[in-house]
mmCIF file of C-alpha atoms in Angstrom:
data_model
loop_
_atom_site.group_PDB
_atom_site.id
_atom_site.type_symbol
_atom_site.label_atom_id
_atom_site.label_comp_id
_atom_site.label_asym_id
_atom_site.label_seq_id
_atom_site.Cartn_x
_atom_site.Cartn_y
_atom_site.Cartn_z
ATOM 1 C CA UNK A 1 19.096 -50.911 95.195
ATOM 2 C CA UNK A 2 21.470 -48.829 96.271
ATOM 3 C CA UNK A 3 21.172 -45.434 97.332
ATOM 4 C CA UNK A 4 23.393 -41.784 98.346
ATOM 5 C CA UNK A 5 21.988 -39.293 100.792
ATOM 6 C CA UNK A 6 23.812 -35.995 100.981
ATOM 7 C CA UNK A 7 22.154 -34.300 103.751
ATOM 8 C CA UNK A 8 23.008 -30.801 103.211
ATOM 9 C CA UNK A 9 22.241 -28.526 100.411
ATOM 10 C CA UNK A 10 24.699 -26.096 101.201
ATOM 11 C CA UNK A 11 27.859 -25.135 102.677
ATOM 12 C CA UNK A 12 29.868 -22.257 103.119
ATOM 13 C CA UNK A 13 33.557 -21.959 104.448
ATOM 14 C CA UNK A 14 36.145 -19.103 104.885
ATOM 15 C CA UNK A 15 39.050 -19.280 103.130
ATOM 16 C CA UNK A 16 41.724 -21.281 104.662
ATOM 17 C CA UNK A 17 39.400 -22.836 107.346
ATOM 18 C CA UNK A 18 38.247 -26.417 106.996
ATOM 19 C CA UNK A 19 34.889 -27.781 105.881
ATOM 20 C CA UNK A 20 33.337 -31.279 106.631
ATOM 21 C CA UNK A 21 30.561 -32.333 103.339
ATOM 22 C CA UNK A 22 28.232 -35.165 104.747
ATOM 23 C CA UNK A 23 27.326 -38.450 103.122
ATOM 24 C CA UNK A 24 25.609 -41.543 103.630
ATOM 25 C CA UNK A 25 24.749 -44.408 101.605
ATOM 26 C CA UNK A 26 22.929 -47.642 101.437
ATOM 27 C CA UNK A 27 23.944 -51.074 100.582
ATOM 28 C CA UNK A 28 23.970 -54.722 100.982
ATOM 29 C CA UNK A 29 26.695 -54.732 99.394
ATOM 30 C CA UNK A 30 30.460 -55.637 100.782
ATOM 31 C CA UNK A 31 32.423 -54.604 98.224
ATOM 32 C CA UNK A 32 32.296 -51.109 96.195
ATOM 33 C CA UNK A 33 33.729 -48.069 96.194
ATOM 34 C CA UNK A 34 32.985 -45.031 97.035
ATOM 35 C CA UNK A 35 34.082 -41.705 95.043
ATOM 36 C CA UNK A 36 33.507 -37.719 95.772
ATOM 37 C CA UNK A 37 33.392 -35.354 92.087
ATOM 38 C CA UNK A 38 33.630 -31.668 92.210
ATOM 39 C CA UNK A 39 31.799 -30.087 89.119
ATOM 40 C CA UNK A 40 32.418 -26.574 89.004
ATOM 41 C CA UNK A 41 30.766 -24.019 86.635
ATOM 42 C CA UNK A 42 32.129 -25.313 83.712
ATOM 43 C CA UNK A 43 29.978 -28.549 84.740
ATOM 44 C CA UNK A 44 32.936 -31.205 83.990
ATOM 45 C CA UNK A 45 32.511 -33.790 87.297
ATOM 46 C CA UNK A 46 36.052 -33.751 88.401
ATOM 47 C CA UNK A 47 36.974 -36.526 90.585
ATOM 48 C CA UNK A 48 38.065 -35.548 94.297
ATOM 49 C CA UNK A 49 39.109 -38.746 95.908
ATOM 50 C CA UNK A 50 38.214 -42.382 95.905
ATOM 51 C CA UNK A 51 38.041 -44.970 98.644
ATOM 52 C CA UNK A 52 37.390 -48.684 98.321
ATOM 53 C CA UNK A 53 35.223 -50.226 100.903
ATOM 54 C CA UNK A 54 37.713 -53.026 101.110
ATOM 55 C CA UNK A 55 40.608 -50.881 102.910
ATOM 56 C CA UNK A 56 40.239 -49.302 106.158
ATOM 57 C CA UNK A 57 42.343 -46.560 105.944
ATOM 58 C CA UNK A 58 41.151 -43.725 104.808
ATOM 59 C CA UNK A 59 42.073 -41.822 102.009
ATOM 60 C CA UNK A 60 43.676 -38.747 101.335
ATOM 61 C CA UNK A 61 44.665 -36.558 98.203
ATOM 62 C CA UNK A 62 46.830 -33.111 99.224
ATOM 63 C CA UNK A 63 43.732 -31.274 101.081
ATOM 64 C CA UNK A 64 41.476 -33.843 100.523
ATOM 65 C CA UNK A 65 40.689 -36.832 103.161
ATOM 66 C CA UNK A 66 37.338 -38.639 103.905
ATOM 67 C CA UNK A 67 36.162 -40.412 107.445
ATOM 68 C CA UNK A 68 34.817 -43.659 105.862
ATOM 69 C CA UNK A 69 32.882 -45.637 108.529
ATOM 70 C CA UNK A 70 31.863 -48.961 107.039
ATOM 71 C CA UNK A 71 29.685 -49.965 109.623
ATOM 72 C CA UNK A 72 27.280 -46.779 110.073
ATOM 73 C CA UNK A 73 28.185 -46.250 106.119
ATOM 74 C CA UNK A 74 28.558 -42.582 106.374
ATOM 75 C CA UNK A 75 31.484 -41.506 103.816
ATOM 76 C CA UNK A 76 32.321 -38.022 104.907
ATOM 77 C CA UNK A 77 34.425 -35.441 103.209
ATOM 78 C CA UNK A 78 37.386 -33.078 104.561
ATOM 79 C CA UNK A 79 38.533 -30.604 103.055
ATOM 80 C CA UNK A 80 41.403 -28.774 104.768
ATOM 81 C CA UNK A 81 43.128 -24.901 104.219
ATOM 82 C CA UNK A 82 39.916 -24.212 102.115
ATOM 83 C CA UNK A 83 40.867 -22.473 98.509
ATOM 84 C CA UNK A 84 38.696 -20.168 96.429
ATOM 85 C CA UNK A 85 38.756 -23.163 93.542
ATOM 86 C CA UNK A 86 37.298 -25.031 95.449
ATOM 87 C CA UNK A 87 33.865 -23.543 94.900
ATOM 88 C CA UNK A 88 31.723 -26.205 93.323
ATOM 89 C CA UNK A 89 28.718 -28.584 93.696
ATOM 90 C CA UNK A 90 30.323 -31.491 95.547
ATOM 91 C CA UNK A 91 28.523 -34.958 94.591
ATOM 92 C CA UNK A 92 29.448 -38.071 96.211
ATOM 93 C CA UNK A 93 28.635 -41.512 94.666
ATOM 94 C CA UNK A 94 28.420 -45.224 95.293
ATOM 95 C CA UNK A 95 29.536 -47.802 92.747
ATOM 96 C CA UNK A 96 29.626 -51.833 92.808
ATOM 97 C CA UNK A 97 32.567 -54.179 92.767
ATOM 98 C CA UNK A 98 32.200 -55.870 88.806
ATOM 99 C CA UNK A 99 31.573 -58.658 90.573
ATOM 100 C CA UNK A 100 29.228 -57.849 92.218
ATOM 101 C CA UNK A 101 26.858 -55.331 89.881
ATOM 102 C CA UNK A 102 26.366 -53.001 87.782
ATOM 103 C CA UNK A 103 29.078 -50.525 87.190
ATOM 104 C CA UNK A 104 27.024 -47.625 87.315
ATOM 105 C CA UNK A 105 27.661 -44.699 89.765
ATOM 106 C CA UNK A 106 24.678 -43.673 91.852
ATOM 107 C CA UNK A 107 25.047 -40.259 92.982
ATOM 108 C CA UNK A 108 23.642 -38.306 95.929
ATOM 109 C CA UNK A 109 21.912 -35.262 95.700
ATOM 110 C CA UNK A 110 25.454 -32.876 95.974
ATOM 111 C CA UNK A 111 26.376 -29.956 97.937
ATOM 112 C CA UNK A 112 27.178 -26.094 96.724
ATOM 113 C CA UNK A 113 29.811 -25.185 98.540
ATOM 114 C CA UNK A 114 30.799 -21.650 98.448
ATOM 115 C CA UNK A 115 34.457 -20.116 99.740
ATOM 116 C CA UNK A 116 34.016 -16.671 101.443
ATOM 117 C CA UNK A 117 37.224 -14.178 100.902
ATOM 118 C CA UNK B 1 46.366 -36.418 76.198
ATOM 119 C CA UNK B 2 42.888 -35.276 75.163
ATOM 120 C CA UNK B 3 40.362 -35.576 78.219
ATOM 121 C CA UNK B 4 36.338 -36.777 77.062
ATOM 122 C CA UNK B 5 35.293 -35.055 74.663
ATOM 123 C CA UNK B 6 31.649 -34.712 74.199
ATOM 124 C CA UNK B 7 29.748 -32.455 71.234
ATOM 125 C CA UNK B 8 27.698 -30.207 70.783
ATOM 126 C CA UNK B 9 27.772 -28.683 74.026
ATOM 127 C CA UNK B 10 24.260 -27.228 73.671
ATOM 128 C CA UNK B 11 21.517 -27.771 71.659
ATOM 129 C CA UNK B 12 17.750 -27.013 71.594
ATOM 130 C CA UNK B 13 15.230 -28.802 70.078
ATOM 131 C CA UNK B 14 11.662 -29.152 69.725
ATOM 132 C CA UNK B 15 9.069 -31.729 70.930
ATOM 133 C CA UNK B 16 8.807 -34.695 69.152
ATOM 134 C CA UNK B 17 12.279 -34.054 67.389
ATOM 135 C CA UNK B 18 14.948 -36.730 67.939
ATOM 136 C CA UNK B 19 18.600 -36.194 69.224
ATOM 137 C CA UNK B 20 21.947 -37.565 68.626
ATOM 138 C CA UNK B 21 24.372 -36.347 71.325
ATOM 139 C CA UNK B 22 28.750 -37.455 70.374
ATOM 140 C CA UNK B 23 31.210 -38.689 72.699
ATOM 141 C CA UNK B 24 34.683 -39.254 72.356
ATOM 142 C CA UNK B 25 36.789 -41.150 75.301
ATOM 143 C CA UNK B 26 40.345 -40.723 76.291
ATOM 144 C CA UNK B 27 42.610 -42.655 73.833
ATOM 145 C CA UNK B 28 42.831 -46.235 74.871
ATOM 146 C CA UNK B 29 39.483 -46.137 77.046
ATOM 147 C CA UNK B 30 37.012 -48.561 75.653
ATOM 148 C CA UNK B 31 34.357 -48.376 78.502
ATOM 149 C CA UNK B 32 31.878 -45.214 77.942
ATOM 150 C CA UNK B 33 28.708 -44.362 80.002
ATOM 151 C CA UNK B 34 26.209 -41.856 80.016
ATOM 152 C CA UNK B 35 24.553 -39.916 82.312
ATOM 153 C CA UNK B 36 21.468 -37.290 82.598
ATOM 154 C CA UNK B 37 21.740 -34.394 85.126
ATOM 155 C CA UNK B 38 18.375 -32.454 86.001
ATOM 156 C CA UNK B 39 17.704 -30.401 88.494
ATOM 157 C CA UNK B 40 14.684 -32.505 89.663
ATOM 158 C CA UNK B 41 16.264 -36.030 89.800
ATOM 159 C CA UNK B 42 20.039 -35.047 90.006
ATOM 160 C CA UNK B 43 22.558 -37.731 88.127
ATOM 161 C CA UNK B 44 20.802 -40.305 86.757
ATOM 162 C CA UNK B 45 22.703 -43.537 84.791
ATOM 163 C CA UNK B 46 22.093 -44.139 81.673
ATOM 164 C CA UNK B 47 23.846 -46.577 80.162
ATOM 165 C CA UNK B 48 27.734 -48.391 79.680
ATOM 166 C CA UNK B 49 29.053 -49.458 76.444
ATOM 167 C CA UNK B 50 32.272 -51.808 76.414
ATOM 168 C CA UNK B 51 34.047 -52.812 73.073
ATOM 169 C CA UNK B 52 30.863 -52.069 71.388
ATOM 170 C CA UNK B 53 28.488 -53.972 73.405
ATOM 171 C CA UNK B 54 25.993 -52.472 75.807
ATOM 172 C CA UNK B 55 26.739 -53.959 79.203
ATOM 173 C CA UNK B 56 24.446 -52.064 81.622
ATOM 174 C CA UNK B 57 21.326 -49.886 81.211
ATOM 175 C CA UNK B 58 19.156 -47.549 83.510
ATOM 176 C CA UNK B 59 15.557 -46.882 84.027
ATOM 177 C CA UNK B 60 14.798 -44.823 80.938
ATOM 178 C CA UNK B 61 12.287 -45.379 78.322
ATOM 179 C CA UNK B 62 12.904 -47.191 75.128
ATOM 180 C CA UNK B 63 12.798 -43.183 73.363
ATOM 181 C CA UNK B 64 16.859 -43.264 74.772
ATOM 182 C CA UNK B 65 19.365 -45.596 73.102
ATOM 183 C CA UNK B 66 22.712 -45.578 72.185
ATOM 184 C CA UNK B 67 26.053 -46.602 70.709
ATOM 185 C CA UNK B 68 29.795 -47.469 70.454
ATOM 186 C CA UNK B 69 31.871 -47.461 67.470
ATOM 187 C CA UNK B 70 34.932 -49.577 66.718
ATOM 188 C CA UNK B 71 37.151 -46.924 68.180
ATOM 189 C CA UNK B 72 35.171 -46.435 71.347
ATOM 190 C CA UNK B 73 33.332 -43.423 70.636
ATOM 191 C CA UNK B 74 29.753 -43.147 71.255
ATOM 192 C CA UNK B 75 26.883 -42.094 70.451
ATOM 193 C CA UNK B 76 23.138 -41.318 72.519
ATOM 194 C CA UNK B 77 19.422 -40.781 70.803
ATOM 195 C CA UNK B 78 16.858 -39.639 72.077
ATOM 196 C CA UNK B 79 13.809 -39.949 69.988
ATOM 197 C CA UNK B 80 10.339 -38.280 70.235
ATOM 198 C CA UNK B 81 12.245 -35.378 72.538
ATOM 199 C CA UNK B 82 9.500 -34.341 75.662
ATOM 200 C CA UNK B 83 9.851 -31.488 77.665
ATOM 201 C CA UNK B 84 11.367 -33.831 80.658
ATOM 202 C CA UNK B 85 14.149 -34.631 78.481
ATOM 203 C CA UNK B 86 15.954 -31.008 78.958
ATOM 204 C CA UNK B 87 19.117 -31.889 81.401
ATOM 205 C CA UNK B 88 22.553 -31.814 81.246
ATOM 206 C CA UNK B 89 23.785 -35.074 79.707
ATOM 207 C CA UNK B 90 27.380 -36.376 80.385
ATOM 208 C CA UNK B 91 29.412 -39.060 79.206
ATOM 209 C CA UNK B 92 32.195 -40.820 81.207
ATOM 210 C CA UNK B 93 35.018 -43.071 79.936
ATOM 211 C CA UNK B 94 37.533 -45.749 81.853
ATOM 212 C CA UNK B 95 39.872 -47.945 81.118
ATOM 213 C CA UNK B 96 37.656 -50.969 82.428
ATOM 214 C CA UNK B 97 35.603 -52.184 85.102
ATOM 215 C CA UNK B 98 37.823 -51.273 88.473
ATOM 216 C CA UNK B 99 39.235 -48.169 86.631
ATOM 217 C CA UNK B 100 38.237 -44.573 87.298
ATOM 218 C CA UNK B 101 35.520 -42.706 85.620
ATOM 219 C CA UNK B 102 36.933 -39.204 83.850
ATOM 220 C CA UNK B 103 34.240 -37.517 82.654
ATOM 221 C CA UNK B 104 32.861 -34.981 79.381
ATOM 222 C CA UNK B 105 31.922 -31.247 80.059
ATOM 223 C CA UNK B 106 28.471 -32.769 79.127
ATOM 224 C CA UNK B 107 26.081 -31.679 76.164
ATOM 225 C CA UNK B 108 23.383 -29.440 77.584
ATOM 226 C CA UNK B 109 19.988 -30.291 76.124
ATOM 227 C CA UNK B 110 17.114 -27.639 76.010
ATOM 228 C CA UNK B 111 13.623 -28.873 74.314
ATOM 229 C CA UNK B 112 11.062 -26.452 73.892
#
């Protein structure tokens, strides 16, 4: 089975600076995807960013960009010119190619990050 | 459009009392899953309906079932509610398989 590890419980950032959120993950897998959600206070998951474990490069959305390193399968988070909105729990989750599982998301642990004015 | 909608977005309820939680997808999404958030365990999967058919299920008991209608939406039970049933529970819809997952605000669940 498959499994997330966020390794940090919490993380706090001044405004404007940059912030690196951890992840790691386990698989046997060679295809699947790989997804950060934001769920704020209003506890909708919002998705951040997606990467699929066939490309190398790594993607980005606006202030968003992850380090995705197949081979130690860490899937790490950037976030860049840090906002107060972005204040949230920060969960990042594993899901199978259809063809090769279930298409269930399993989710790590998550991360409060907080913004400081 | 209209993002996931999913109702009521709290209820309480006592042991041994069953549950019916609603969830509507994004128009034109017919895959829906459900998930349980707790503090203890985090996000835990549920299960994925697809044109009305259950395609995958997680490691709950029999006590949690579920739905989909002819026009997507869908439905969760939980019967013979236990204490350890209290969580957050959220429902996600897609287009299909390789699609992205947009999710509910989720239907928060207190059993006393």
């Amino acid at each position: 089975a498959q499994t997330v590890t966020q390794s940090q419980p919490e993380m706090s950032v001044q405004e404007a600076e940059t912030v690196t959120l951890s992840c790691t993950y386990d698989t046997s897998e060679s295809d699947y995807y790989l997804f950060w959600y934001k769920q704020p206070p209003s506890r909708q998951m919002i998705l951040v960013i997606r990467q699929e474990a066939y490309k190398q490069q790594n993607a980005t959305e606006n202030r968003f960009s992850v380090n995705f390193q197949k081979a130690a399968k860490s899937f790490s988070l950037k976030i860049s010119d840090s906002q107060l909105g972005d204040a949230a729990m920060y969960f990042c989750a594993y899901r199978s190619a259809p063809i090769q599982g279930a298409q269930k998301l399993v989710f790590g642990q998550g991360t409060r990050l907080t913004i400081n004015p | 459009k209209a993002g996931v909608t999913q109702t009521p977005r709290y209820l309480i309820k006592t042991r041994g009392q069953q549950v019916t939680l609603s969830c509507s997808p994004i128009s034109g999404h017919r895959s829906v899953s459900w998930y349980q958030q707790t503090p203890g365990q985090g996000l835990q999967f549920l299960f994925e309906y697809f044109s009305e058919t259950q395609r995958n299920k997680g490691n709950f008991p029999g006590r949690f079932s579920g739905r989909q209608f002819s026009n997507s939406r869908s439905e969760m039970n939980v019967s013979t509610l236990e204490l350890g049933d209290s969580a957050l529970y959220l429902c996600a819809s897609s287009l299909g398989q390789r699609e992205k997952l947009f999710f509910g605000s989720g239907t928060q669940l207190s059993v006393l």
